[in-house]
CSV table of C-alpha atoms in Angstrom, one decimal:
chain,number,residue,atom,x,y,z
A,169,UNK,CA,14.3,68.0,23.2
A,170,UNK,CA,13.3,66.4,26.4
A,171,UNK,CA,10.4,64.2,24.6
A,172,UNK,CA,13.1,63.2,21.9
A,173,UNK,CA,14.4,60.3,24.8
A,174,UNK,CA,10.7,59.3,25.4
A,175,UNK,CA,10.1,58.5,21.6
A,176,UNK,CA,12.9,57.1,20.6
A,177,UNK,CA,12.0,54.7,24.0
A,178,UNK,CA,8.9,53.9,22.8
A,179,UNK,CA,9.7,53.5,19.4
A,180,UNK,CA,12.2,50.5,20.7
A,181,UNK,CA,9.5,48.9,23.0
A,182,UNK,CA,7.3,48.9,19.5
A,183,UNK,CA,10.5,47.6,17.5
A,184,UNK,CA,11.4,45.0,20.2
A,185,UNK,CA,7.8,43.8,20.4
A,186,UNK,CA,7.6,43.5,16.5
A,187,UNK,CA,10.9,41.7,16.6
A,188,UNK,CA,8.9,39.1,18.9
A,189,UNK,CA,5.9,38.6,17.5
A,190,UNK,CA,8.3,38.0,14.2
A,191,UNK,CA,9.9,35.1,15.9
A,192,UNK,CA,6.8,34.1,17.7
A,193,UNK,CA,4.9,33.6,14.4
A,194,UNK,CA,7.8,31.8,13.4
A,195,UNK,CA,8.1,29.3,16.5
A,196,UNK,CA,4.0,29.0,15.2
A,197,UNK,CA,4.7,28.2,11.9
A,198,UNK,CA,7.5,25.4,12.5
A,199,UNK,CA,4.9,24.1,14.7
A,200,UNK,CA,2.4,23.6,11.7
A,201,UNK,CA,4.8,22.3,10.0
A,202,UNK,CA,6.3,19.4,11.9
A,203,UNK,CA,2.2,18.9,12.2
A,204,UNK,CA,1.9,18.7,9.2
A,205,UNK,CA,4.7,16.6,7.8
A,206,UNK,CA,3.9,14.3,10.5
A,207,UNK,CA,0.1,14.3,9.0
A,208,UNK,CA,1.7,14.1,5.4
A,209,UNK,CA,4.5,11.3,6.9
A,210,UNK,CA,1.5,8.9,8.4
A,211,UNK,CA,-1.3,9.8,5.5
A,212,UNK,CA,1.2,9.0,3.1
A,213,UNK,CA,2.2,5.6,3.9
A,214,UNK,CA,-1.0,3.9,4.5
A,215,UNK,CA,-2.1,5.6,0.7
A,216,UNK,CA,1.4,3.7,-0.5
A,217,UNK,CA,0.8,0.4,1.6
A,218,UNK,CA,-3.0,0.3,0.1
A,219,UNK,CA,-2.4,1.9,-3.6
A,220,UNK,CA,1.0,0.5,-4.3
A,221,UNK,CA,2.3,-1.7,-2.1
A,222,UNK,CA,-0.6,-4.3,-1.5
A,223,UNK,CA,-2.0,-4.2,-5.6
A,224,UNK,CA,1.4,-5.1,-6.9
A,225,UNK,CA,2.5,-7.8,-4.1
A,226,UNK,CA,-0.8,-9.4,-5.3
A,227,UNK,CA,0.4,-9.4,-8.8
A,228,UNK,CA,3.9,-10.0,-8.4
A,229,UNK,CA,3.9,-12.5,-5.2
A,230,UNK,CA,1.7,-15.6,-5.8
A,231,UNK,CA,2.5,-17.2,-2.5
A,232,UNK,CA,1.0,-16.0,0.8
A,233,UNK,CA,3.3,-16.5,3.0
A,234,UNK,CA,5.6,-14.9,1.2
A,235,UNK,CA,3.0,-11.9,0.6
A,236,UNK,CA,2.2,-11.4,4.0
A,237,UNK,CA,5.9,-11.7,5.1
A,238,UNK,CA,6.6,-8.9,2.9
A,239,UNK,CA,3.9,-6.7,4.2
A,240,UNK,CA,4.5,-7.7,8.0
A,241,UNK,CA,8.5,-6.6,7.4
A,242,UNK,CA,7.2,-3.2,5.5
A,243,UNK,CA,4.6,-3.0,8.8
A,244,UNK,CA,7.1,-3.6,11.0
A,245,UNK,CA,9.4,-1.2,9.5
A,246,UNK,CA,7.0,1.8,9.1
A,247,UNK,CA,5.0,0.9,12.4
A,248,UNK,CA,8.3,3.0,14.9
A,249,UNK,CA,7.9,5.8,12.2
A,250,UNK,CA,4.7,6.4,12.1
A,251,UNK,CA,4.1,6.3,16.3
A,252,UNK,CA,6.4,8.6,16.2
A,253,UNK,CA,4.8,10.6,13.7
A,254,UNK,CA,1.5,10.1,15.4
A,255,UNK,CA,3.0,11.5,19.0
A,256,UNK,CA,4.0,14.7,17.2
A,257,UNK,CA,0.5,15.0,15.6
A,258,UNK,CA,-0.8,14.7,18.8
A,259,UNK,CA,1.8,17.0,21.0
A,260,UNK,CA,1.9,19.5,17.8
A,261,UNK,CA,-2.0,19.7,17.5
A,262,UNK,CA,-2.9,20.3,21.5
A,263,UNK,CA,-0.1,22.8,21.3
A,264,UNK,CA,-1.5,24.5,18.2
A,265,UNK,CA,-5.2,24.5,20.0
A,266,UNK,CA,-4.1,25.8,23.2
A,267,UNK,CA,-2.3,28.8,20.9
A,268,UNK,CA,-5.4,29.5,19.3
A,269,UNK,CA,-6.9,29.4,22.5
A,270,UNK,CA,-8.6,26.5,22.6
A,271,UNK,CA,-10.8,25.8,26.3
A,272,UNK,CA,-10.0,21.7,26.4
A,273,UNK,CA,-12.6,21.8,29.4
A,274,UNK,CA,-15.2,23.0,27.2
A,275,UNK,CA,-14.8,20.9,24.8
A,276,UNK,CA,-16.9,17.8,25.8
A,277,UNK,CA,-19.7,21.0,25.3
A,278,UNK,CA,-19.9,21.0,22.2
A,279,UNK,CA,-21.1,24.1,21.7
A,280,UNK,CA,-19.4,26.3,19.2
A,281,UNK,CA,-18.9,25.1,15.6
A,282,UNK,CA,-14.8,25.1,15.9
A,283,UNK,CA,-15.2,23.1,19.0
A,284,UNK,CA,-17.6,20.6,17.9
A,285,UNK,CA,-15.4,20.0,15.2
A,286,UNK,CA,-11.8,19.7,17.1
A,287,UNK,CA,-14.0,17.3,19.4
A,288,UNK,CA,-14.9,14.7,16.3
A,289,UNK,CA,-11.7,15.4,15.2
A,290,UNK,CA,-9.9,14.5,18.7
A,291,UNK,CA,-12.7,11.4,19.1
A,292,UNK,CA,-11.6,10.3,15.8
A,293,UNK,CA,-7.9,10.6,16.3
A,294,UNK,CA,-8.4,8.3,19.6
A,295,UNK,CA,-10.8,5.8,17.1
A,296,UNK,CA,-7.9,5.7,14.8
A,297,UNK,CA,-4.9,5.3,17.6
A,298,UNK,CA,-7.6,2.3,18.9
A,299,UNK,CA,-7.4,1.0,15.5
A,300,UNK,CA,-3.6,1.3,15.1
A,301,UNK,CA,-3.1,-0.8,18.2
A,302,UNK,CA,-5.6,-3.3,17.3
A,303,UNK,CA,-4.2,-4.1,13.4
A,304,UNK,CA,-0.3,-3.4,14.6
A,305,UNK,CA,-0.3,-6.0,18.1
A,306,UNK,CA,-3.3,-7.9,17.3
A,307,UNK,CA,-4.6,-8.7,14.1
A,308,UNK,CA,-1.2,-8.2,11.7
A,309,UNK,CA,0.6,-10.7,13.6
A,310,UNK,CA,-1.7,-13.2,13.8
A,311,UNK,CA,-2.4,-12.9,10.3
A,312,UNK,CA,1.6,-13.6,9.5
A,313,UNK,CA,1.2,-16.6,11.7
A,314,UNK,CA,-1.8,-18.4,10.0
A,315,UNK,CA,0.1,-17.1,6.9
A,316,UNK,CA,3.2,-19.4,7.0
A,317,UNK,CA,1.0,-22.5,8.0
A,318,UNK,CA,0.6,-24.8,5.4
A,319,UNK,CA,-1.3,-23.3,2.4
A,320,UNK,CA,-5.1,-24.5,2.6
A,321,UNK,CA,-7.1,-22.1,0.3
A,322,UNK,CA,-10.2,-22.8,2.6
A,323,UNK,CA,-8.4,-22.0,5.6
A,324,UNK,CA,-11.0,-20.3,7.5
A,325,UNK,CA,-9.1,-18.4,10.0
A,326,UNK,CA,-6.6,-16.9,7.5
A,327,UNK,CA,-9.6,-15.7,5.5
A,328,UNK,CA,-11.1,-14.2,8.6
A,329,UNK,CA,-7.8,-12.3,9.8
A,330,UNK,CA,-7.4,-11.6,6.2
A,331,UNK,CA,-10.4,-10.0,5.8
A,332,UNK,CA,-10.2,-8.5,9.6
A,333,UNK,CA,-7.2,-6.7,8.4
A,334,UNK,CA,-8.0,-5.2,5.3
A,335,UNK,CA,-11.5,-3.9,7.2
A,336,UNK,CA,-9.1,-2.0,9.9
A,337,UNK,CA,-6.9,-0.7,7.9
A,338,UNK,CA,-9.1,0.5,5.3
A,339,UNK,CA,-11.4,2.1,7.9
A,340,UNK,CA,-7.9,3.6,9.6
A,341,UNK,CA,-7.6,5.3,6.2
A,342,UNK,CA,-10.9,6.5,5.6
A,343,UNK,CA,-11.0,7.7,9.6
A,344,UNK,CA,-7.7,9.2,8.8
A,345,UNK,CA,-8.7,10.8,5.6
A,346,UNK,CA,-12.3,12.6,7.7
A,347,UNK,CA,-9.5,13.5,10.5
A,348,UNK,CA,-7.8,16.0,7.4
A,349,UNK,CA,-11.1,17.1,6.2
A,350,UNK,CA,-11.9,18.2,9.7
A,351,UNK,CA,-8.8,19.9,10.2
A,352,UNK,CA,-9.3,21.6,7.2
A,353,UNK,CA,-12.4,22.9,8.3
A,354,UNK,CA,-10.8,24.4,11.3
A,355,UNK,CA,-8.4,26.6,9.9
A,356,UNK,CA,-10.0,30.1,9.4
């Protein structure tokens, strides 16, 4: 009778540390899970800007000005959304790392397979925040100011931006696109 006290303590410690790791896996999981919809969130709207958005402006819009007007309000309205979806990737992804236990020290070793990879992936993320910056205070608005001066098909530095632009942001998708397939690779 005396070790009935001690089992029933032990079966509670065992029950109350089930009950935790329940709610830690949990706290885990919504952690993936803002990471990823943040992922899905910034992946997704550069796919609809480039596969929807930009093929039927060019069809439907004639006018440049007016083209690039449209994109620049689109930009400027997705541009607050998606830093914010790109400071959750980044908050949601070192706290994912440091749960699976990830030495950021050791990283710049590149040693192990898994951290070889999270370092390209981290290198590429700061490529692709570089990029970001560049397009989104640089290169866009520029581009919408040679855009409403008057139309000159030859116009030389609208061509250049133009073409500037579509090489960042299509290299911003592709970075973006290597950044999943490594994070893909690191999942067990």
């Amino acid at each position: 009778m005396s070790r009935m006290p001690t089992y029933l303590l032990v079966g509670l410690v065992n029950w109350n540390e089930g009950k935790a790791n329940a709610v830690s896996e949990w706290i885990w999981a919504a952690i993936r899970w803002f990471h990823l919809v943040a992922l899905s969130f910034w992946l997704g709207g550069q796919l609809f800007l480039v596969l929807v958005v930009r093929p039927v402006l060019s069809r439907t819009v004639p006018d440049r000005a007016q083209r690039t007007a449209l994109t620049a309000t689109l930009g400027r309205r997705y541009s607050p959304l998606a830093w914010v979806s790109l400071g959750i990737m980044i908050v949601t992804g070192l706290l994912l790392g440091t749960h699976r236990g990830v030495q950021w020290t050791a990283l710049p070793s590149w040693h192990a397979g898994y951290g070889r990879t999270l370092a390209i992936k981290m290198l590429l993320v700061g490529v692709v925040l570089a990029l970001t910056v560049l397009h989104g205070r640089l290169i866009g608005p520029r581009l919408a100011t040679a855009a409403r001066a008057p139309h000159n098909p030859h116009d030389r530095a609208y061509q250049k931006l133009a073409r500037w632009s579509r090489i960042v942001s299509s290299l911003n998708l592709m970075l973006t696109l290597v950044i999943v397939l490594l994070a893909a690779r690191l999942v067990p």
